[in-house]
Amino acid sequence: MLDQSLTERLRRIVGERHFRDDQEARVAHSYDGTPMLQSLPDGVIYPENTAQVSEIMRALSEYRVPVVSRGSGSNLSGGTVPLQGGVVMVMHRMNRILEVDAENLTATVQPGLITAEFITHVEAMGLFYPPDPSSMRISTIGGNIAECSGGLRGLKYGTTKDYVIGLEAVLPGGDVIRTGGKLMKDVAGYDLTKLLVGSEGTLAIITEATLKLIPPPAAKKTMLAMFKDIYAAARTVSRIIEAKIIPATLEFMDNPTIRVVDDFAKLGLPRDMEAILLIEQDGSPETVERDIERIRSICELEKADRVEVAETREHADKLLTARRSAFTALARLRPTTILEDATVPRSRIADMVLRINEIARKHGVTIATFGHAGDGNLHPTATTDARDKEEVHRVELAFEEIFEAAIELGGTITGEHGVGMVKAPFLEWKVGRAGIDVMKGIKAAFDPHNLLNPGKLFAKETRRRVVIERG
Amino acid sequence: MLDQSLTERLRRIVGERHFRDDQEARVAHSYDGTPMLQSLPDGVIYPENTAQVSEIMRALSEYRVPVVSRGSGSNLSGGTVPLQGGVVMVMHRMNRILEVDAENLTATVQPGLITAEFITHVEAMGLFYPPDPSSMRISTIGGNIAECSGGLRGLKYGTTKDYVIGLEAVLPGGDVIRTGGKLMKDVAGYDLTKLLVGSEGTLAIITEATLKLIPPPAAKKTMLAMFKDIYAAARTVSRIIEAKIIPATLEFMDNPTIRVVDDFAKLGLPRDMEAILLIEQDGSPETVERDIERIRSICELEKADRVEVAETREHADKLLTARRSAFTALARLRPTTILEDATVPRSRIADMVLRINEIARKHGVTIATFGHAGDGNLHPTATTDARDKEEVHRVELAFEEIFEAAIELGGTITGEHGVGMVKAPFLEWKVGRAGIDVMKGIKAAFDPHNLLNPGKLFAKETRRRVVIERG
């Protein structure tokens, strides 16, 4: 429960309608895209501008009330669940495109802007913003920045981090900082811009972002390569990169994913294939032609069963939609879907897929795997039922072993979804005790009273590493 | 003076030959590439591996002795001058390429490796590492990482930051951390990799780096565009970017620079031009042809006096050498050369050049300007004489106004040379009081006893902002 004098102050800052502590608003903001995780906030606030955010933070700081800032809550690691109650700050009213600067190829936007709306807007101006998380129709730019979202174009174009060049952010005490700018180069002090990207709302509240835009590619082609041997598909990924071709998109779906996607989207995918690679190249028309033909040869060398190059943009979009709908399609199978994003060096994709399948078999759980094969970022996805505690427990054990396997293969516990609450117990596996200590020090430097999204990133207890019984 | 028990311990760690406290070694490491700045260290140590670095740091921490890690000392902001004495740690013995991984397109190297040697090595393997600071023939990868070095290819390819994907580093107390990896995506906690890049040796000692490589462009073309009107040249830069062409290189030299470069390199440059743009495009042969022709048209529209496309690689190299020799050529004019790197949004290049010239005239000092116009990173360079205190004072006043102008135009005090000692009094102008406080908090989280490169980044006193009298 918030102190009444605080709620009155918050209402004065944003106006009566924009602070709510009724049950409906609280329940609606008690969860995010992560299954089996819920915690009620004490209130929900909707600021309209940076000055309000600053005043809100000043008030919450004085009262030592935690705050979780969020966009659409499509987070998959529990990053936007208000674990310790307090206030949820929803950024949806701050959703304007403040400027698109064609001379500097930058855009300045507010955090509540929907990613897909932004992409559509700049595309209509003949510009290109590459980060395209699968959630982009609902996710916000602010959420993408907080999580350092990736997407299907990450392999060639990088992730959100590579496009954020300036930020305005409010510190827990209410001070406003500005980092970077419309600058391709800036080494004035520590790089706070890149530090805030991916900081999961634990360091500051992002209130404005300057994003780098690039010229759009002139041409694009999309193809599918289908394999009866899953490891041949994974090897093909490595062969393409080794041949020094960096496709715009290089996605992987295993057989269980293919089947549910086809049930869902009715694409006539071949249901007997063990794996499909969805490959897209963009660039100048000549480069695209050349690369697609070279990729086709590599697929055939690796004994792809079928290679299909989309002849029209509509056909290409349909194939892309297949991949984009993988999560939604899998989510229809059973009541609970747990999607993870263990990531490995791209040369280890085949090993990782093998390990995931072994681990799933060992624990008797269903895990379908798809993801961004080109950058080693896989999404092993378990379909289960939250009501079956025993099965859910086995799924959890399986994911622990999957994280362990990713680390063993030189990878990481999360490539684009963030640590949040769900992966906090595993963070030390990746960054070590000294790494955790440094990160905690950074957290304390920004947020000495631990008010911003408390309970995330750092777990009370690190999970003991499991011993993987192979074979 | 170091405690004798400490010097004995240091000698035991690295071996007799690799710790020196004789006058010769101390003087040789008392300065870097920055003019008019010198401070003697108490000792110089040359570690061979990470374990030694860790032991050294443990010892120095116990004795509370400051340490400045460095490569070749080509720093231009006093970043590697041991202001508070202590030990200079020279990384030259740790200069191996540990691995080039063609499957993952990564290289793992030690910090003391010379940049140009690394570039040559990977190019011989058909791979490409874009960051190419002008000092690359002597600079080290570790130094490039510490400063986040840019270079001539920054416009299209980004800077060092964009290629560092994993680090091993030793914390002040001797603990070793590992960040990132051979991973194109990793969001496990705060991005310590990007935080350490550009941290100027103030947070940790970098002992190993994993770098991203990319496929080399298939073709490349180089051209010069010469202008009688300096602002037409600056406008041309904006027009090229607005036309959605991102050249690999887009460099600017003003008339004073043209003249000294021509004296130095005997290239037959037209000495009556007010500005030259050096433009390079790379990519597929078709794209290069197309872009170079489009750029030629833009230059002609903006009334370039002459446009010259290099017909051979030798000719192109000669033109590039012209630009690369600008600093060396200017340095021959008078005893002291002060090179700065104020940076503005690229649309403000013309305004910035105008302001630099006004400011130089006002203070009666000689400033030649060249630099990476495409990314707004200019190098106004004063030629002066350190023995003439009064003139040097006027140069300093001029640079203060140049920094002020850069900030006013939405820019920054440093694009690629770092803050070091020289620009520390101006850092607050860019990042604000709250930004400084956050950065100091980060520093304290890594280095509570302020032993790593003390006296850098943070000045005892911020310079008061000067009022610029215009016109």
PDB file of C-alpha atoms in Angstrom, chain A residues 101-105 125-127 147-148 150-151 154-155 159 161-162 171 175-192 194-195 197-200 202-203 213 215-216 238-239 241-242 244-246 284-287 290 341 343-348 372 374-375 377 410-419 427 430-431 434-435 437-443 445-446 457-458, chain B residues 101-105 125-127 147-148 150-151 154-155 159 161-162 171 175-192 194-195 197-200 202-203 213 215-216 238-239 241-242 244-246 284-287 290 341 343-348 372 374-375 377 410-419 427 430-431 434-435 437-443 445-446 457-458:
ATOM      1  CA  ASP A 101      16.611  14.067 -39.322  1.00  0.00           C
ATOM      2  CA  ALA A 102      17.302  13.091 -42.929  1.00  0.00           C
ATOM      3  CA  GLU A 103      20.532  15.066 -43.048  1.00  0.00           C
ATOM      4  CA  ASN A 104      22.076  13.214 -40.117  1.00  0.00           C
ATOM      5  CA  LEU A 105      20.151   9.968 -40.656  1.00  0.00           C
ATOM      6  CA  MET A 125      10.578   8.286 -45.677  1.00  0.00           C
ATOM      7  CA  GLY A 126      12.950   5.973 -47.505  1.00  0.00           C
ATOM      8  CA  LEU A 127      15.008   5.155 -44.414  1.00  0.00           C
ATOM      9  CA  GLU A 147      16.263  -5.277 -23.192  1.00  0.00           C
ATOM     10  CA  CYS A 148      18.618  -4.663 -26.138  1.00  0.00           C
ATOM     11  CA  GLY A 150      17.437  -8.424 -31.342  1.00  0.00           C
ATOM     12  CA  GLY A 151      15.356  -9.781 -34.157  1.00  0.00           C
ATOM     13  CA  GLY A 154      20.500  -9.107 -36.212  1.00  0.00           C
ATOM     14  CA  LEU A 155      23.035 -11.217 -38.052  1.00  0.00           C
ATOM     15  CA  THR A 159      20.719  -5.374 -32.492  1.00  0.00           C
ATOM     16  CA  LYS A 161      22.386  -1.482 -29.137  1.00  0.00           C
ATOM     17  CA  ASP A 162      23.935  -0.747 -32.514  1.00  0.00           C
ATOM     18  CA  LEU A 171      17.995   8.849 -12.557  1.00  0.00           C
ATOM     19  CA  ASP A 175      18.064  14.093 -12.137  1.00  0.00           C
ATOM     20  CA  VAL A 176      17.952  14.033 -15.915  1.00  0.00           C
ATOM     21  CA  ILE A 177      21.018  12.915 -17.861  1.00  0.00           C
ATOM     22  CA  ARG A 178      21.689  13.157 -21.595  1.00  0.00           C
ATOM     23  CA  THR A 179      24.117  10.771 -23.219  1.00  0.00           C
ATOM     24  CA  GLY A 180      25.574  10.751 -26.732  1.00  0.00           C
ATOM     25  CA  GLY A 181      23.675  12.694 -29.368  1.00  0.00           C
ATOM     26  CA  LYS A 182      23.352  12.850 -33.145  1.00  0.00           C
ATOM     27  CA  LEU A 183      26.931  11.730 -33.183  1.00  0.00           C
ATOM     28  CA  MET A 184      28.514   8.779 -34.884  1.00  0.00           C
ATOM     29  CA  LYS A 185      31.505   9.197 -32.577  1.00  0.00           C
ATOM     30  CA  ASP A 186      31.594  10.350 -28.979  1.00  0.00           C
ATOM     31  CA  VAL A 187      34.155   9.244 -26.416  1.00  0.00           C
ATOM     32  CA  ALA A 188      33.483  11.884 -23.772  1.00  0.00           C
ATOM     33  CA  GLY A 189      33.625   9.693 -20.681  1.00  0.00           C
ATOM     34  CA  TYR A 190      32.207   6.227 -20.115  1.00  0.00           C
ATOM     35  CA  ASP A 191      29.704   5.059 -22.684  1.00  0.00           C
ATOM     36  CA  LEU A 192      26.533   5.491 -20.662  1.00  0.00           C
ATOM     37  CA  LYS A 194      25.476   1.498 -24.396  1.00  0.00           C
ATOM     38  CA  LEU A 195      25.422   0.801 -20.664  1.00  0.00           C
ATOM     39  CA  VAL A 197      20.841  -0.260 -23.436  1.00  0.00           C
ATOM     40  CA  GLY A 198      20.061  -3.692 -22.037  1.00  0.00           C
ATOM     41  CA  SER A 199      20.065  -2.511 -18.421  1.00  0.00           C
ATOM     42  CA  GLU A 200      16.483  -3.752 -18.027  1.00  0.00           C
ATOM     43  CA  THR A 202      17.457  -1.152 -13.321  1.00  0.00           C
ATOM     44  CA  LEU A 203      19.632   1.952 -13.775  1.00  0.00           C
ATOM     45  CA  LEU A 213      18.987   5.157 -39.319  1.00  0.00           C
ATOM     46  CA  PRO A 215      19.830   3.767 -46.127  1.00  0.00           C
ATOM     47  CA  PRO A 216      17.513   0.879 -47.007  1.00  0.00           C
ATOM     48  CA  SER A 238      28.430 -22.314 -40.603  1.00  0.00           C
ATOM     49  CA  ARG A 239      29.305 -22.932 -44.261  1.00  0.00           C
ATOM     50  CA  ILE A 241      29.352 -17.587 -42.866  1.00  0.00           C
ATOM     51  CA  GLU A 242      32.656 -19.281 -43.663  1.00  0.00           C
ATOM     52  CA  LYS A 244      32.024 -14.826 -46.112  1.00  0.00           C
ATOM     53  CA  ILE A 245      28.397 -14.263 -46.893  1.00  0.00           C
ATOM     54  CA  ILE A 246      26.490 -12.438 -44.172  1.00  0.00           C
ATOM     55  CA  SER A 284      22.338  -4.119 -54.330  1.00  0.00           C
ATOM     56  CA  PRO A 285      20.405  -6.255 -56.851  1.00  0.00           C
ATOM     57  CA  GLU A 286      23.630  -7.801 -58.176  1.00  0.00           C
ATOM     58  CA  THR A 287      24.916  -8.708 -54.706  1.00  0.00           C
ATOM     59  CA  ARG A 290      25.041 -13.512 -56.449  1.00  0.00           C
ATOM     60  CA  ASP A 341      17.073 -17.810 -25.794  1.00  0.00           C
ATOM     61  CA  THR A 343      22.964 -18.401 -27.452  1.00  0.00           C
ATOM     62  CA  VAL A 344      26.191 -19.983 -28.686  1.00  0.00           C
ATOM     63  CA  PRO A 345      28.979 -19.052 -31.122  1.00  0.00           C
ATOM     64  CA  ARG A 346      27.400 -19.677 -34.516  1.00  0.00           C
ATOM     65  CA  SER A 347      29.816 -22.504 -35.261  1.00  0.00           C
ATOM     66  CA  ARG A 348      28.279 -24.430 -32.347  1.00  0.00           C
ATOM     67  CA  HIS A 372      18.279 -16.840 -35.247  1.00  0.00           C
ATOM     68  CA  GLY A 374      23.000 -17.000 -38.086  1.00  0.00           C
ATOM     69  CA  ASP A 375      23.931 -15.323 -34.855  1.00  0.00           C
ATOM     70  CA  ASN A 377      20.683 -17.279 -30.874  1.00  0.00           C
ATOM     71  CA  GLY A 410      31.193 -20.713 -25.221  1.00  0.00           C
ATOM     72  CA  GLY A 411      27.733 -19.167 -25.245  1.00  0.00           C
ATOM     73  CA  THR A 412      25.474 -17.216 -22.949  1.00  0.00           C
ATOM     74  CA  ILE A 413      22.258 -17.657 -20.986  1.00  0.00           C
ATOM     75  CA  THR A 414      20.436 -14.963 -22.956  1.00  0.00           C
ATOM     76  CA  GLY A 415      20.985 -13.477 -26.371  1.00  0.00           C
ATOM     77  CA  GLU A 416      18.120 -11.014 -26.566  1.00  0.00           C
ATOM     78  CA  HIS A 417      15.439 -11.556 -23.909  1.00  0.00           C
ATOM     79  CA  GLY A 418      17.359 -10.304 -20.907  1.00  0.00           C
ATOM     80  CA  VAL A 419      18.056 -11.771 -17.490  1.00  0.00           C
ATOM     81  CA  LEU A 427      23.861 -14.907 -14.385  1.00  0.00           C
ATOM     82  CA  LYS A 430      28.184 -16.449 -17.443  1.00  0.00           C
ATOM     83  CA  VAL A 431      29.887 -13.473 -15.806  1.00  0.00           C
ATOM     84  CA  ALA A 434      33.769 -10.817  -9.900  1.00  0.00           C
ATOM     85  CA  GLY A 435      31.544  -9.850 -12.837  1.00  0.00           C
ATOM     86  CA  ASP A 437      30.223  -7.764  -8.017  1.00  0.00           C
ATOM     87  CA  VAL A 438      31.184  -5.163 -10.636  1.00  0.00           C
ATOM     88  CA  MET A 439      27.621  -5.111 -11.964  1.00  0.00           C
ATOM     89  CA  LYS A 440      26.229  -4.669  -8.463  1.00  0.00           C
ATOM     90  CA  GLY A 441      28.628  -1.764  -7.999  1.00  0.00           C
ATOM     91  CA  ILE A 442      27.339  -0.148 -11.195  1.00  0.00           C
ATOM     92  CA  LYS A 443      23.775  -0.682 -10.017  1.00  0.00           C
ATOM     93  CA  ALA A 445      26.233   3.931  -8.449  1.00  0.00           C
ATOM     94  CA  PHE A 446      22.997   4.676 -10.302  1.00  0.00           C
ATOM     95  CA  LEU A 457      19.386  -9.322 -12.739  1.00  0.00           C
ATOM     96  CA  PHE A 458      20.781 -10.207  -9.323  1.00  0.00           C
TER      97      PHE A 458
ATOM     98  CA  ASP B 101      38.287 -18.187 -36.105  1.00  0.00           C
ATOM     99  CA  ALA B 102      37.110 -18.270 -39.719  1.00  0.00           C
ATOM    100  CA  GLU B 103      33.923 -20.135 -38.841  1.00  0.00           C
ATOM    101  CA  ASN B 104      32.742 -17.489 -36.379  1.00  0.00           C
ATOM    102  CA  LEU B 105      34.525 -14.559 -38.064  1.00  0.00           C
ATOM    103  CA  MET B 125      43.311 -14.555 -44.586  1.00  0.00           C
ATOM    104  CA  GLY B 126      40.674 -12.796 -46.646  1.00  0.00           C
ATOM    105  CA  LEU B 127      39.028 -11.121 -43.668  1.00  0.00           C
ATOM    106  CA  GLU B 147      40.400   4.929 -26.289  1.00  0.00           C
ATOM    107  CA  CYS B 148      37.676   3.549 -28.593  1.00  0.00           C
ATOM    108  CA  GLY B 150      38.081   5.652 -34.767  1.00  0.00           C
ATOM    109  CA  GLY B 151      39.746   6.125 -38.088  1.00  0.00           C
ATOM    110  CA  GLY B 154      34.401   4.993 -39.181  1.00  0.00           C
ATOM    111  CA  LEU B 155      31.598   6.539 -41.180  1.00  0.00           C
ATOM    112  CA  THR B 159      34.740   2.452 -34.556  1.00  0.00           C
ATOM    113  CA  LYS B 161      33.588  -0.292 -30.065  1.00  0.00           C
ATOM    114  CA  ASP B 162      31.650  -1.925 -32.850  1.00  0.00           C
ATOM    115  CA  LEU B 171      40.323  -5.597 -11.957  1.00  0.00           C
ATOM    116  CA  ASP B 175      40.415 -10.479 -10.064  1.00  0.00           C
ATOM    117  CA  VAL B 176      40.019 -11.506 -13.693  1.00  0.00           C
ATOM    118  CA  ILE B 177      36.709 -10.936 -15.456  1.00  0.00           C
ATOM    119  CA  ARG B 178      35.564 -12.214 -18.834  1.00  0.00           C
ATOM    120  CA  THR B 179      32.889 -10.345 -20.745  1.00  0.00           C
ATOM    121  CA  GLY B 180      30.997 -11.285 -23.904  1.00  0.00           C
ATOM    122  CA  GLY B 181      32.566 -13.917 -26.117  1.00  0.00           C
ATOM    123  CA  LYS B 182      32.392 -15.156 -29.692  1.00  0.00           C
ATOM    124  CA  LEU B 183      28.818 -14.035 -29.578  1.00  0.00           C
ATOM    125  CA  MET B 184      26.976 -11.640 -31.816  1.00  0.00           C
ATOM    126  CA  LYS B 185      24.313 -11.333 -29.120  1.00  0.00           C
ATOM    127  CA  ASP B 186      24.730 -11.414 -25.363  1.00  0.00           C
ATOM    128  CA  VAL B 187      22.491  -9.589 -22.914  1.00  0.00           C
ATOM    129  CA  ALA B 188      23.553 -11.388 -19.737  1.00  0.00           C
ATOM    130  CA  GLY B 189      23.772  -8.395 -17.408  1.00  0.00           C
ATOM    131  CA  TYR B 190      25.190  -4.944 -18.021  1.00  0.00           C
ATOM    132  CA  ASP B 191      27.319  -4.607 -21.125  1.00  0.00           C
ATOM    133  CA  LEU B 192      30.744  -4.514 -19.488  1.00  0.00           C
ATOM    134  CA  LYS B 194      31.219  -1.767 -24.293  1.00  0.00           C
ATOM    135  CA  LEU B 195      31.754  -0.038 -20.960  1.00  0.00           C
ATOM    136  CA  VAL B 197      35.898   0.121 -24.502  1.00  0.00           C
ATOM    137  CA  GLY B 198      36.797   3.792 -24.231  1.00  0.00           C
ATOM    138  CA  SER B 199      37.283   3.684 -20.466  1.00  0.00           C
ATOM    139  CA  GLU B 200      40.868   4.914 -20.925  1.00  0.00           C
ATOM    140  CA  THR B 202      40.562   3.777 -15.598  1.00  0.00           C
ATOM    141  CA  LEU B 203      38.416   0.714 -14.859  1.00  0.00           C
ATOM    142  CA  LEU B 213      35.755  -9.590 -38.310  1.00  0.00           C
ATOM    143  CA  PRO B 215      34.019 -10.169 -45.064  1.00  0.00           C
ATOM    144  CA  PRO B 216      36.126  -7.688 -47.022  1.00  0.00           C
ATOM    145  CA  SER B 238      25.676  16.545 -46.060  1.00  0.00           C
ATOM    146  CA  ARG B 239      24.312  16.101 -49.592  1.00  0.00           C
ATOM    147  CA  ILE B 241      24.576  11.402 -46.753  1.00  0.00           C
ATOM    148  CA  GLU B 242      21.154  12.845 -47.562  1.00  0.00           C
ATOM    149  CA  LYS B 244      21.559   7.867 -48.705  1.00  0.00           C
ATOM    150  CA  ILE B 245      25.065   7.048 -49.761  1.00  0.00           C
ATOM    151  CA  ILE B 246      27.354   6.046 -46.917  1.00  0.00           C
ATOM    152  CA  SER B 284      30.318  -4.889 -54.766  1.00  0.00           C
ATOM    153  CA  PRO B 285      31.850  -3.574 -58.008  1.00  0.00           C
ATOM    154  CA  GLU B 286      28.457  -2.417 -59.285  1.00  0.00           C
ATOM    155  CA  THR B 287      27.617  -0.535 -56.071  1.00  0.00           C
ATOM    156  CA  ARG B 290      27.167   3.576 -59.057  1.00  0.00           C
ATOM    157  CA  ASP B 341      38.978  16.222 -32.184  1.00  0.00           C
ATOM    158  CA  THR B 343      32.906  16.406 -33.149  1.00  0.00           C
ATOM    159  CA  VAL B 344      29.518  17.633 -34.354  1.00  0.00           C
ATOM    160  CA  PRO B 345      26.467  16.114 -36.050  1.00  0.00           C
ATOM    161  CA  ARG B 346      27.582  15.730 -39.649  1.00  0.00           C
ATOM    162  CA  SER B 347      25.031  18.283 -40.839  1.00  0.00           C
ATOM    163  CA  ARG B 348      26.893  20.919 -38.809  1.00  0.00           C
ATOM    164  CA  HIS B 372      36.571  12.637 -40.733  1.00  0.00           C
ATOM    165  CA  GLY B 374      31.503  12.064 -42.869  1.00  0.00           C
ATOM    166  CA  ASP B 375      31.057  11.400 -39.189  1.00  0.00           C
ATOM    167  CA  ASN B 377      34.744  14.347 -36.387  1.00  0.00           C
ATOM    168  CA  GLY B 410      24.990  19.406 -30.620  1.00  0.00           C
ATOM    169  CA  GLY B 411      28.447  17.871 -30.648  1.00  0.00           C
ATOM    170  CA  THR B 412      31.039  16.613 -28.203  1.00  0.00           C
ATOM    171  CA  ILE B 413      34.483  17.516 -26.897  1.00  0.00           C
ATOM    172  CA  THR B 414      36.084  14.344 -28.245  1.00  0.00           C
ATOM    173  CA  GLY B 415      35.145  11.960 -31.024  1.00  0.00           C
ATOM    174  CA  GLU B 416      37.994   9.485 -30.862  1.00  0.00           C
ATOM    175  CA  HIS B 417      40.983  10.712 -28.836  1.00  0.00           C
ATOM    176  CA  GLY B 418      39.496  10.410 -25.395  1.00  0.00           C
ATOM    177  CA  VAL B 419      39.222  12.788 -22.457  1.00  0.00           C
ATOM    178  CA  LEU B 427      33.812  16.775 -19.646  1.00  0.00           C
ATOM    179  CA  LYS B 430      29.122  17.458 -22.423  1.00  0.00           C
ATOM    180  CA  VAL B 431      27.695  15.116 -19.812  1.00  0.00           C
ATOM    181  CA  ALA B 434      24.651  14.311 -12.939  1.00  0.00           C
ATOM    182  CA  GLY B 435      26.489  12.510 -15.746  1.00  0.00           C
ATOM    183  CA  ASP B 437      28.468  11.845 -10.762  1.00  0.00           C
ATOM    184  CA  VAL B 438      27.233   8.640 -12.370  1.00  0.00           C
ATOM    185  CA  MET B 439      30.586   8.142 -14.085  1.00  0.00           C
ATOM    186  CA  LYS B 440      32.432   8.693 -10.825  1.00  0.00           C
ATOM    187  CA  GLY B 441      30.160   6.085  -9.247  1.00  0.00           C
ATOM    188  CA  ILE B 442      31.062   3.605 -11.980  1.00  0.00           C
ATOM    189  CA  LYS B 443      34.741   4.366 -11.482  1.00  0.00           C
ATOM    190  CA  ALA B 445      32.590   0.450  -8.372  1.00  0.00           C
ATOM    191  CA  PHE B 446      35.567  -0.866 -10.355  1.00  0.00           C
ATOM    192  CA  LEU B 457      38.566  11.806 -17.073  1.00  0.00           C
ATOM    193  CA  PHE B 458      37.618  13.641 -13.905  1.00  0.00           C
TER     194      PHE B 458
END
